[in-house]
PDB file of C-alpha atoms in Angstrom:
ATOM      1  CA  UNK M   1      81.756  56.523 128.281  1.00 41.00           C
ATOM      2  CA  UNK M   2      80.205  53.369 129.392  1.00 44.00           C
ATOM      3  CA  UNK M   3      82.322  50.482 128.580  1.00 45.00           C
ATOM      4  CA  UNK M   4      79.621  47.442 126.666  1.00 45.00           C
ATOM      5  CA  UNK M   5      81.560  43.673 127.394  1.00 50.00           C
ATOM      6  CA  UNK M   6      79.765  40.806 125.824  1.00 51.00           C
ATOM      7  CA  UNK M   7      80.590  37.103 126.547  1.00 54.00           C
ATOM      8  CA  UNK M   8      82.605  34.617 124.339  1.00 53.00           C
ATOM      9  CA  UNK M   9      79.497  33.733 122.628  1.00 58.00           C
ATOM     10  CA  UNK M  10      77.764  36.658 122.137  1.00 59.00           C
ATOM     11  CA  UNK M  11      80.718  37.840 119.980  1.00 56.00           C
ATOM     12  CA  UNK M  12      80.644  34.643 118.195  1.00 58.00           C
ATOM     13  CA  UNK M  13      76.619  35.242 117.404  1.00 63.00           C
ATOM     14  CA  UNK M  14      77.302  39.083 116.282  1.00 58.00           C
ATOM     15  CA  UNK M  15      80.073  38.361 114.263  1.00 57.00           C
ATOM     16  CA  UNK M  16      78.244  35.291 112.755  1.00 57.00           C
ATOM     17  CA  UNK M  17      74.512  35.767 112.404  1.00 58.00           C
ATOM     18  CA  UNK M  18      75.019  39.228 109.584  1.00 54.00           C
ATOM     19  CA  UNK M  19      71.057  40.241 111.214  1.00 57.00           C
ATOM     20  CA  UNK M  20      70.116  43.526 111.630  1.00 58.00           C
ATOM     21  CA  UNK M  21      70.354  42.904 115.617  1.00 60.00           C
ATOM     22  CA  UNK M  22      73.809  42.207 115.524  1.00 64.00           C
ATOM     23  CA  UNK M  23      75.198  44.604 113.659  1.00 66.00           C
ATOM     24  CA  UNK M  24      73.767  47.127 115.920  1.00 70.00           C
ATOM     25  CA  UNK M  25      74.959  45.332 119.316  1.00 69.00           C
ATOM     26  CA  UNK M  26      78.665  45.280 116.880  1.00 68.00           C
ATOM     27  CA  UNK M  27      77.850  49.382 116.381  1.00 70.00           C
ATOM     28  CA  UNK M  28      77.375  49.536 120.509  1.00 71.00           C
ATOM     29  CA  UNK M  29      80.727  46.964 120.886  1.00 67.00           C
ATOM     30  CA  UNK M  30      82.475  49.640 118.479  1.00 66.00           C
ATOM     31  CA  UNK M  31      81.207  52.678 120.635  1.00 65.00           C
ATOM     32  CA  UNK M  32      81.937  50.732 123.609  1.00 64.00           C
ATOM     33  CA  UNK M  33      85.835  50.705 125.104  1.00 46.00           C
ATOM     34  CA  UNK M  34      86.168  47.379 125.049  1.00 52.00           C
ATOM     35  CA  UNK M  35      87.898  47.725 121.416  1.00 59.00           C
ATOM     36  CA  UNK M  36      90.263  44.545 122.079  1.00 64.00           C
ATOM     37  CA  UNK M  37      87.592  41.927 121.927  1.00 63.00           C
ATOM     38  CA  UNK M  38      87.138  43.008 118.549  1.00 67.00           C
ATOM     39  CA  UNK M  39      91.142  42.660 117.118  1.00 67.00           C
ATOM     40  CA  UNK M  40      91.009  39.016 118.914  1.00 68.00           C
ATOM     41  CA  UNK M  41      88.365  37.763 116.834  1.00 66.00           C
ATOM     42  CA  UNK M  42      88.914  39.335 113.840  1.00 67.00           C
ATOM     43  CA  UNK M  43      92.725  37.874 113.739  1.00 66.00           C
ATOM     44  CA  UNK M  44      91.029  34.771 114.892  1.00 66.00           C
ATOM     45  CA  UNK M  45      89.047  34.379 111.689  1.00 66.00           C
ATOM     46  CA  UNK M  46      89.121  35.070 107.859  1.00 74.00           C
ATOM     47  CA  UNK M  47      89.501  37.855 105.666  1.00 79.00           C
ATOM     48  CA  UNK M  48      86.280  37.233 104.066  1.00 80.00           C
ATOM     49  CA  UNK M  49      84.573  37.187 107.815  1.00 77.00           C
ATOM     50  CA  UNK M  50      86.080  40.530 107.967  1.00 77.00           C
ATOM     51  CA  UNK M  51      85.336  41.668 104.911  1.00 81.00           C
ATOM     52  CA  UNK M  52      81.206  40.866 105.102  1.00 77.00           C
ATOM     53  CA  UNK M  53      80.893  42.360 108.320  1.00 75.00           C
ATOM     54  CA  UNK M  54      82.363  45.866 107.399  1.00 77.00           C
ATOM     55  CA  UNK M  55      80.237  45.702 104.314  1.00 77.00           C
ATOM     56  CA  UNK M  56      76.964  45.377 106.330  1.00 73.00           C
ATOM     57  CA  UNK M  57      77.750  48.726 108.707  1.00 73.00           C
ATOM     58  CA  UNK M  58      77.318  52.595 108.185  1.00 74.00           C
ATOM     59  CA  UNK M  59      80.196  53.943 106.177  1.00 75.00           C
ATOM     60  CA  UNK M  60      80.694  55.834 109.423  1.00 74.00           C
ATOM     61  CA  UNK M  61      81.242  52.851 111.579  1.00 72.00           C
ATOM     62  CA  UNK M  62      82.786  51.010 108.700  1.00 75.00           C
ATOM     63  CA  UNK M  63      85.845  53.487 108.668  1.00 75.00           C
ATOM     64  CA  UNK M  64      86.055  53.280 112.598  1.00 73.00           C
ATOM     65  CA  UNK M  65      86.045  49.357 112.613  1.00 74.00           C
ATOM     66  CA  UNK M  66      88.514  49.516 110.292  1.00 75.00           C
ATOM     67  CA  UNK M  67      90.952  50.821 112.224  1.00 75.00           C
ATOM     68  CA  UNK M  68      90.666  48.279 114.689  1.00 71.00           C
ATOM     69  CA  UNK M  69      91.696  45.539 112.128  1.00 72.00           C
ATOM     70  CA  UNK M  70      94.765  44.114 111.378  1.00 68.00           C
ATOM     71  CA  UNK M  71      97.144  46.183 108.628  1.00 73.00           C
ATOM     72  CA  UNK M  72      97.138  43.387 106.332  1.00 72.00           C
ATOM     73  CA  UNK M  73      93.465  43.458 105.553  1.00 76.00           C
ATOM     74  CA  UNK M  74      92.922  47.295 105.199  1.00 77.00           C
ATOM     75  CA  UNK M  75      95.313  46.701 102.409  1.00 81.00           C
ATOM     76  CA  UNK M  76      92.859  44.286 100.743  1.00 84.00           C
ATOM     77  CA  UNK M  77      90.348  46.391 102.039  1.00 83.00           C
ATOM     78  CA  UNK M  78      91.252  49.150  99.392  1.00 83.00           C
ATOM     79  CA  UNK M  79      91.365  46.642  96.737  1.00 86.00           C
ATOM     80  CA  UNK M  80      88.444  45.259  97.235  1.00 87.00           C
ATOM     81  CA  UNK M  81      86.454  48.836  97.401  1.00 84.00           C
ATOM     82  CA  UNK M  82      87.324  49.353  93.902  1.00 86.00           C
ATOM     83  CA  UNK M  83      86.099  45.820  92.674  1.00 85.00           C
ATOM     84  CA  UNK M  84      82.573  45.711  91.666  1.00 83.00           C
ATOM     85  CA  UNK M  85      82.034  41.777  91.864  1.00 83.00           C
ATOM     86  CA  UNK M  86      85.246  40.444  94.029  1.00 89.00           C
ATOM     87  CA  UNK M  87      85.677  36.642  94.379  1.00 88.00           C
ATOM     88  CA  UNK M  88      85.961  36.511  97.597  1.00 87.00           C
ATOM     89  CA  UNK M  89      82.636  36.910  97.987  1.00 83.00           C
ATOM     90  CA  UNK M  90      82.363  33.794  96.137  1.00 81.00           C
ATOM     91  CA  UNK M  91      84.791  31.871  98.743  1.00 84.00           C
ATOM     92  CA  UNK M  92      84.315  28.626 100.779  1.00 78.00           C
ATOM     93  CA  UNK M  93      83.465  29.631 104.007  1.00 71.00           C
ATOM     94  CA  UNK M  94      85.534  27.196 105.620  1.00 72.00           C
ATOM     95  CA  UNK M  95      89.088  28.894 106.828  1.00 72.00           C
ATOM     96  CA  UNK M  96      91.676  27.419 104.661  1.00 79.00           C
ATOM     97  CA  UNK M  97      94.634  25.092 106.134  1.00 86.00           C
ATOM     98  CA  UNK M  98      98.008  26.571 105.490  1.00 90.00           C
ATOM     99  CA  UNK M  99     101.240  24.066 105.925  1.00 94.00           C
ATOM    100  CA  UNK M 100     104.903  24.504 105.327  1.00 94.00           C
ATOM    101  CA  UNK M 101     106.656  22.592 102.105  1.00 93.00           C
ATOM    102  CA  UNK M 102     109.283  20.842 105.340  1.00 93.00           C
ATOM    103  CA  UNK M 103     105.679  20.191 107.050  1.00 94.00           C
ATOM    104  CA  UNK M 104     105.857  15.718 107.307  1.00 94.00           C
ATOM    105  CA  UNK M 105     102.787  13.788 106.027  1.00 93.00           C
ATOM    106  CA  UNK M 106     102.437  11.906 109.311  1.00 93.00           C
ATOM    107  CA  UNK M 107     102.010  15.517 111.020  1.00 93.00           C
ATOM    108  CA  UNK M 108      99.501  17.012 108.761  1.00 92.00           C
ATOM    109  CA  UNK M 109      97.281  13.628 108.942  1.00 91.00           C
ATOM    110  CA  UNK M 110      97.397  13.876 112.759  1.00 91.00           C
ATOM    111  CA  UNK M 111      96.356  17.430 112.836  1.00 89.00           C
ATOM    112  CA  UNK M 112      93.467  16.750 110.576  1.00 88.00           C
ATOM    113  CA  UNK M 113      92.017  14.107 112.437  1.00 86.00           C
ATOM    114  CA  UNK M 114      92.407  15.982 115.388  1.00 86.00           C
ATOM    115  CA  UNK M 115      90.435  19.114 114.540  1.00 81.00           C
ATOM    116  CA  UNK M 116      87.956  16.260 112.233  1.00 81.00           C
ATOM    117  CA  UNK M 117      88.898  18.030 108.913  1.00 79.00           C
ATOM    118  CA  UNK M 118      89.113  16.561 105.446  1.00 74.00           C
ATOM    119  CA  UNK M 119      89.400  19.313 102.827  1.00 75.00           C
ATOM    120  CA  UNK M 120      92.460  20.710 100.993  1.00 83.00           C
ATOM    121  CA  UNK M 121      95.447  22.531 102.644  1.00 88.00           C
ATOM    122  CA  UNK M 122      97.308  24.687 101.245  1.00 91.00           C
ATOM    123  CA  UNK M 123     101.727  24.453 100.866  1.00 94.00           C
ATOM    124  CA  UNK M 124     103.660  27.769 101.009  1.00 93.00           C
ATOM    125  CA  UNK M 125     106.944  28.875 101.462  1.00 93.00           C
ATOM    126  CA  UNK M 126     109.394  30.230 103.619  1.00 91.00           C
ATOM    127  CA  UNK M 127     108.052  33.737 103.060  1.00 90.00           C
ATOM    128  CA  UNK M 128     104.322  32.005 103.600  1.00 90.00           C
ATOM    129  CA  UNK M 129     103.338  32.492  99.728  1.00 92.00           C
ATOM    130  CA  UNK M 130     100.920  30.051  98.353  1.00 93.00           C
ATOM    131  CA  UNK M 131     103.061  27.259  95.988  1.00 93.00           C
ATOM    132  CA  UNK M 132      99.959  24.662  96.059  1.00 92.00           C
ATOM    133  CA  UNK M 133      97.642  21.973  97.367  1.00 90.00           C
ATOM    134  CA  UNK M 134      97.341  19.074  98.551  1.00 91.00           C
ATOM    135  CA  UNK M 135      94.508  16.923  98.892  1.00 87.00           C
ATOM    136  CA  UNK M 136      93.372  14.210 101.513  1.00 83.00           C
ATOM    137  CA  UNK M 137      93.677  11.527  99.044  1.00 85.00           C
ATOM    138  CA  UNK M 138      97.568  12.515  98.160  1.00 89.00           C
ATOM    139  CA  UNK M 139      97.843  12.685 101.844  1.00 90.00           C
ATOM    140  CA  UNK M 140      96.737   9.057 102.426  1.00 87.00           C
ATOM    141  CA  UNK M 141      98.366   7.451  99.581  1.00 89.00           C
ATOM    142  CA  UNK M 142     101.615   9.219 100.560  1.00 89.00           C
ATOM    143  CA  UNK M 143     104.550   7.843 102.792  1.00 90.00           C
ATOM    144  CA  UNK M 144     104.098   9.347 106.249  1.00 88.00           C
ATOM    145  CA  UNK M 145     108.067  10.446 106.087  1.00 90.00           C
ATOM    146  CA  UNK M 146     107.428  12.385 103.146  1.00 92.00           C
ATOM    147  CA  UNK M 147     107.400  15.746 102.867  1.00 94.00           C
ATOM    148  CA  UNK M 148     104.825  18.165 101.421  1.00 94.00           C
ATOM    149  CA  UNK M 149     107.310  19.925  99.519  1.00 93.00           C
ATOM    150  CA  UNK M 150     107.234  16.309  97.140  1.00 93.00           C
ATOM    151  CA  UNK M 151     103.576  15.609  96.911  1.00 93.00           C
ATOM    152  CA  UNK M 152     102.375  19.219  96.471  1.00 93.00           C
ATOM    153  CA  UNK M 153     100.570  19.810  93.263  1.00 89.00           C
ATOM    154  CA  UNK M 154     101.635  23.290  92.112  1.00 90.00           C
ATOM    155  CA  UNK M 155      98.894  25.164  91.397  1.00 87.00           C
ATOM    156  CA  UNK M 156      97.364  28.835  89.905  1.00 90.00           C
ATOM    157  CA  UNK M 157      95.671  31.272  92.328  1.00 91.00           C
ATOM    158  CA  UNK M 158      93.757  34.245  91.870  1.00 92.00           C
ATOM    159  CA  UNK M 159      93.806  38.072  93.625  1.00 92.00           C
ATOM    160  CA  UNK M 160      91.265  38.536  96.573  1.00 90.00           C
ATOM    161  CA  UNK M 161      89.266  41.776  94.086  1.00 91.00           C
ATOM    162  CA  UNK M 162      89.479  38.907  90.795  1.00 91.00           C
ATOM    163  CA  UNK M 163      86.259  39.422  89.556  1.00 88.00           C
ATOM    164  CA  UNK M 164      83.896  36.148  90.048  1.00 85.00           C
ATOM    165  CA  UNK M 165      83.815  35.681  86.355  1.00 83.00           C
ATOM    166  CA  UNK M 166      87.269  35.488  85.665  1.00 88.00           C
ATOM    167  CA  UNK M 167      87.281  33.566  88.415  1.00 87.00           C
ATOM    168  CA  UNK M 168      85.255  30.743  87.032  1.00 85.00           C
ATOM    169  CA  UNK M 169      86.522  30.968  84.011  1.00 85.00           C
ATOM    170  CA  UNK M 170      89.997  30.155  85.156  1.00 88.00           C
ATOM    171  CA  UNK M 171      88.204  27.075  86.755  1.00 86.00           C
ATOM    172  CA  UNK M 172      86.914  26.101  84.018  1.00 81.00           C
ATOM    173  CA  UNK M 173      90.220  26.254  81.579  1.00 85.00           C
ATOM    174  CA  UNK M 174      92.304  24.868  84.494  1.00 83.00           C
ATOM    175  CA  UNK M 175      90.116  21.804  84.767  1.00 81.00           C
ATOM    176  CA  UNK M 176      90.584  21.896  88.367  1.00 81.00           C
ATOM    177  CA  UNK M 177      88.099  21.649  91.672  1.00 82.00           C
ATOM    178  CA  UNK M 178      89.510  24.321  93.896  1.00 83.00           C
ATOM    179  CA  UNK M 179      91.063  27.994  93.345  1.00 88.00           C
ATOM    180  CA  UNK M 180      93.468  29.312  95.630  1.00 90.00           C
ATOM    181  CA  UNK M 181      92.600  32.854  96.800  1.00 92.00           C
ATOM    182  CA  UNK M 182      95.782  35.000  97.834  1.00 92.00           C
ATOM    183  CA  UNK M 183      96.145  38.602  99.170  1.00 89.00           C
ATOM    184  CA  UNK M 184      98.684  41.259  98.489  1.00 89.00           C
ATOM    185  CA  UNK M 185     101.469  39.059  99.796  1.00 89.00           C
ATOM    186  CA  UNK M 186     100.681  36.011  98.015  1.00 91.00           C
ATOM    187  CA  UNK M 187      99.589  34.358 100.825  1.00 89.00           C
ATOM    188  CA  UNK M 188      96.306  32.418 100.440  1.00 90.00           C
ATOM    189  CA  UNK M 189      93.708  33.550 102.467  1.00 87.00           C
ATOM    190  CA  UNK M 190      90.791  31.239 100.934  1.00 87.00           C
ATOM    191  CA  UNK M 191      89.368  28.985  98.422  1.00 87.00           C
ATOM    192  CA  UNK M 192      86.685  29.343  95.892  1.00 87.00           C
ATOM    193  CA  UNK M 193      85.131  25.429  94.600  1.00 84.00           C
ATOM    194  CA  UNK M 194      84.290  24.535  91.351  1.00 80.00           C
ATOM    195  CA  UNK M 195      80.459  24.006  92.514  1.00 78.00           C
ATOM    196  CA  UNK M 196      80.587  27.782  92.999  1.00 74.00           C
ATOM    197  CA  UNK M 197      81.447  28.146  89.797  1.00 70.00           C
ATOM    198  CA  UNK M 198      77.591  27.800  88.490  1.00 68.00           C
ATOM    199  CA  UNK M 199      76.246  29.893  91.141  1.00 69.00           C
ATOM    200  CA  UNK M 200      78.485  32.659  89.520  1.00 69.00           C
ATOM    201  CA  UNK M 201      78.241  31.477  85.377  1.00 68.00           C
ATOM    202  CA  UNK M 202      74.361  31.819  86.409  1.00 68.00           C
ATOM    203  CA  UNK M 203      74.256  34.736  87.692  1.00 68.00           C
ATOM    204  CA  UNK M 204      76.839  35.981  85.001  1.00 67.00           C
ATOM    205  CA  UNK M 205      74.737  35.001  82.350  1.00 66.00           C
ATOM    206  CA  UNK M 206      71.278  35.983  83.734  1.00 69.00           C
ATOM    207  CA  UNK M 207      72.995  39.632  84.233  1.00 67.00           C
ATOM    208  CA  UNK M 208      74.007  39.464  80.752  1.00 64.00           C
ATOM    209  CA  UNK M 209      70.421  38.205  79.161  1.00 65.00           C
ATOM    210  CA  UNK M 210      68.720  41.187  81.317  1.00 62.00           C
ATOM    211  CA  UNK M 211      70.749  44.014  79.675  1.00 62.00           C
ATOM    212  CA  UNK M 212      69.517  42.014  76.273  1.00 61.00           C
ATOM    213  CA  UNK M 213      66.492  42.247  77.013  1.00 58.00           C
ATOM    214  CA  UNK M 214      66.716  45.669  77.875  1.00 53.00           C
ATOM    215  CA  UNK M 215      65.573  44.365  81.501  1.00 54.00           C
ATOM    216  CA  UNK M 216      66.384  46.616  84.613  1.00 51.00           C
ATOM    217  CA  UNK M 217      69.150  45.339  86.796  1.00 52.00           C
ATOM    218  CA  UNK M 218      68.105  43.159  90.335  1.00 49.00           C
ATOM    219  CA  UNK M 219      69.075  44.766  93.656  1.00 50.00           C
ATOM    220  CA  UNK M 220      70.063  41.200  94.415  1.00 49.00           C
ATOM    221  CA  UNK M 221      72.516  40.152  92.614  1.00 50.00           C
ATOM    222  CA  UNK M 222      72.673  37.027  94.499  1.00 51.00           C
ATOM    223  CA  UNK M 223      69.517  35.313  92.947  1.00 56.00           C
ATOM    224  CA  UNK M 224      68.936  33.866  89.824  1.00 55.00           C
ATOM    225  CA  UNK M 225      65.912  34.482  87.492  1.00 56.00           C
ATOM    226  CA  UNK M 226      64.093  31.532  88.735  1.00 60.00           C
ATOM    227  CA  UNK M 227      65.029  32.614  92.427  1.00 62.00           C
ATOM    228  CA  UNK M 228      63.499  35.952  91.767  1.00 66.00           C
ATOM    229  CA  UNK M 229      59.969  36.493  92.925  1.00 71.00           C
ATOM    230  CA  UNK M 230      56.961  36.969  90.014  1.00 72.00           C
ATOM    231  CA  UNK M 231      56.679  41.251  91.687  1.00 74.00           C
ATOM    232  CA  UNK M 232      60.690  41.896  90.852  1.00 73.00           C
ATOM    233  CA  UNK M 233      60.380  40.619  87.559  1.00 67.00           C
ATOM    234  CA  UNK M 234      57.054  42.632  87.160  1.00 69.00           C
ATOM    235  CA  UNK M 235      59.003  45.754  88.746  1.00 73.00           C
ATOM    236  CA  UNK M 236      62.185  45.383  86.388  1.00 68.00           C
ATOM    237  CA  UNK M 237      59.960  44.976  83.516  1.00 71.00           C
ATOM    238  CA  UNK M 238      57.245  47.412  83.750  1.00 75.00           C
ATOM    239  CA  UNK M 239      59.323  50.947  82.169  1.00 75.00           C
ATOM    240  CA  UNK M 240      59.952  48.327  79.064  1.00 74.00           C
ATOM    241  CA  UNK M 241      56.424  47.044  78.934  1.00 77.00           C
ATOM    242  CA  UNK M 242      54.868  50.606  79.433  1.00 81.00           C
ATOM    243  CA  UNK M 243      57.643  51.861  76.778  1.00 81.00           C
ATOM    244  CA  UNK M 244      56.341  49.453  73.516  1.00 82.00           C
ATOM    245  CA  UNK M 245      52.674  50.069  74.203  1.00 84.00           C
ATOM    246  CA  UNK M 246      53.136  53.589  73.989  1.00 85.00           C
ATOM    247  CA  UNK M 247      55.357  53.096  71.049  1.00 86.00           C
ATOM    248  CA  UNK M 248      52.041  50.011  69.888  1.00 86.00           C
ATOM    249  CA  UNK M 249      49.297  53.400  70.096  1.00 89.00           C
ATOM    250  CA  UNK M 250      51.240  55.526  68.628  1.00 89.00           C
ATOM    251  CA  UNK M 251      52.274  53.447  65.239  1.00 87.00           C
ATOM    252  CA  UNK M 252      48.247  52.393  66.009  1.00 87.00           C
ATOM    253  CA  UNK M 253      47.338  56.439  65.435  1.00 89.00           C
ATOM    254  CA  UNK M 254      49.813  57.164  62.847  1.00 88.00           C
ATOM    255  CA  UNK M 255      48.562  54.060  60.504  1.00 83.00           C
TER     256      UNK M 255
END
């Protein structure tokens, strides 16, 4: 078998892009031996990377990439097949920042301007299981001595196969701007934001008016009625227009 090797970059642009292209240079990567390049970058990024990308292939190539992945997300993996409308689909796509409670708030501010971040991290525990945030405002108005462990603001989290609309209702009742996403282990893995939370009420609630209406079902779930094009609502509408005429001539005849 020839052995395919693509460059840093190319890897990045496969992994990255979600085209049709790409996921067929990711099928000849996966038929290719050069398996390793594949573990490196997906323990290099997140679970919901990961998770998008094995969604996109063949179910025959999905099985076979899957074995190439770390442990941990085949676990969430099996969860997440069973979950019809998982929040992590729904995540920031930003990689969360994960410090230790005995982390200083002098270190964490250094490493943040360093890598020019200015979002949340998360604060876990010895065993690495999410106990809260922190924000970059707590961080600034904090002593730099301090530890996380007493500015952390203990927060709720949700499973990575929580459906998006229990998701956003927990948002909502929390009254809070960010949702900590953990896996099996408790560890969090990513974040959903409270401006996703109307992408997802929208959609929710559009989903919910079409079965009403007695309207058929968009293949893309992602857009919202006023995102959907004049043909699909024509198409989803047509067996339920066709259906009262028919029902119109016939009470037309019988009167």
């Amino acid at each position: 078998m020839t052995t395919i090797t693509f460059n840093k970059q190319k890897i990045h642009t496969i992994f990255f892009s979600h085209n049709k292209d790409n996921i067929a240079d990711l099928i000849d990567l996966i038929h290719s031996n050069s398996h390793s390049h594949i573990e490196v970058w997906f323990n290099k990024y997140s679970l919901k990377y990961a998770y998008e990308i094995v969604c996109q292939l063949p179910t025959n190539y999905n099985k076979k990439l899957k074995s190439l992945l770390p442990a941990s997300f085949n676990l969430e993996f099996d969860l997440l097949d069973k979950a019809n409308d998982p929040v992590i689909k729904k995540t920031s796509e930003v990689v969360p920042l994960v410090f230790h409670t005995k982390d200083a708030v002098t270190d964490v501010v250094r490493y943040l301007k360093d890598e020019g971040r200015t979002d949340i991290i998360f604060v876990v525990d010895d065993n690495g299981c999410h106990i809260g945030i922190v924000t970059a405002s707590q961080l600034m108005l904090a002593n730099g001595e301090e530890l996380l462990a007493n500015i952390v603001t203990p927060s709720i989290s949700c499973s990575t196969n929580t459906d998006q609309e229990k998701a956003a209702i927990i948002l909502q009742k929390e009254d809070v701007n960010y949702l900590p996403v953990v896996n099996i282990q408790g560890q969090p893995v990513a974040i959903v934001e409270a401006k996703n939370v109307i992408n997802i009420v929208q959609q929710e609630q559009t989903e919910d008016l079409e079965l009403m209406m007695g309207i058929q079902q968009s293949d893309s779930k992602d857009l919202t009625y006023l995102q959907t094009s004049v043909m699909d609502h024509v198409r989803k509408r047509i067996f339920w227009i066709v259906g009262l005429a028919g029902v119109g001539i016939i009470s037309g005849i019988i009167i």
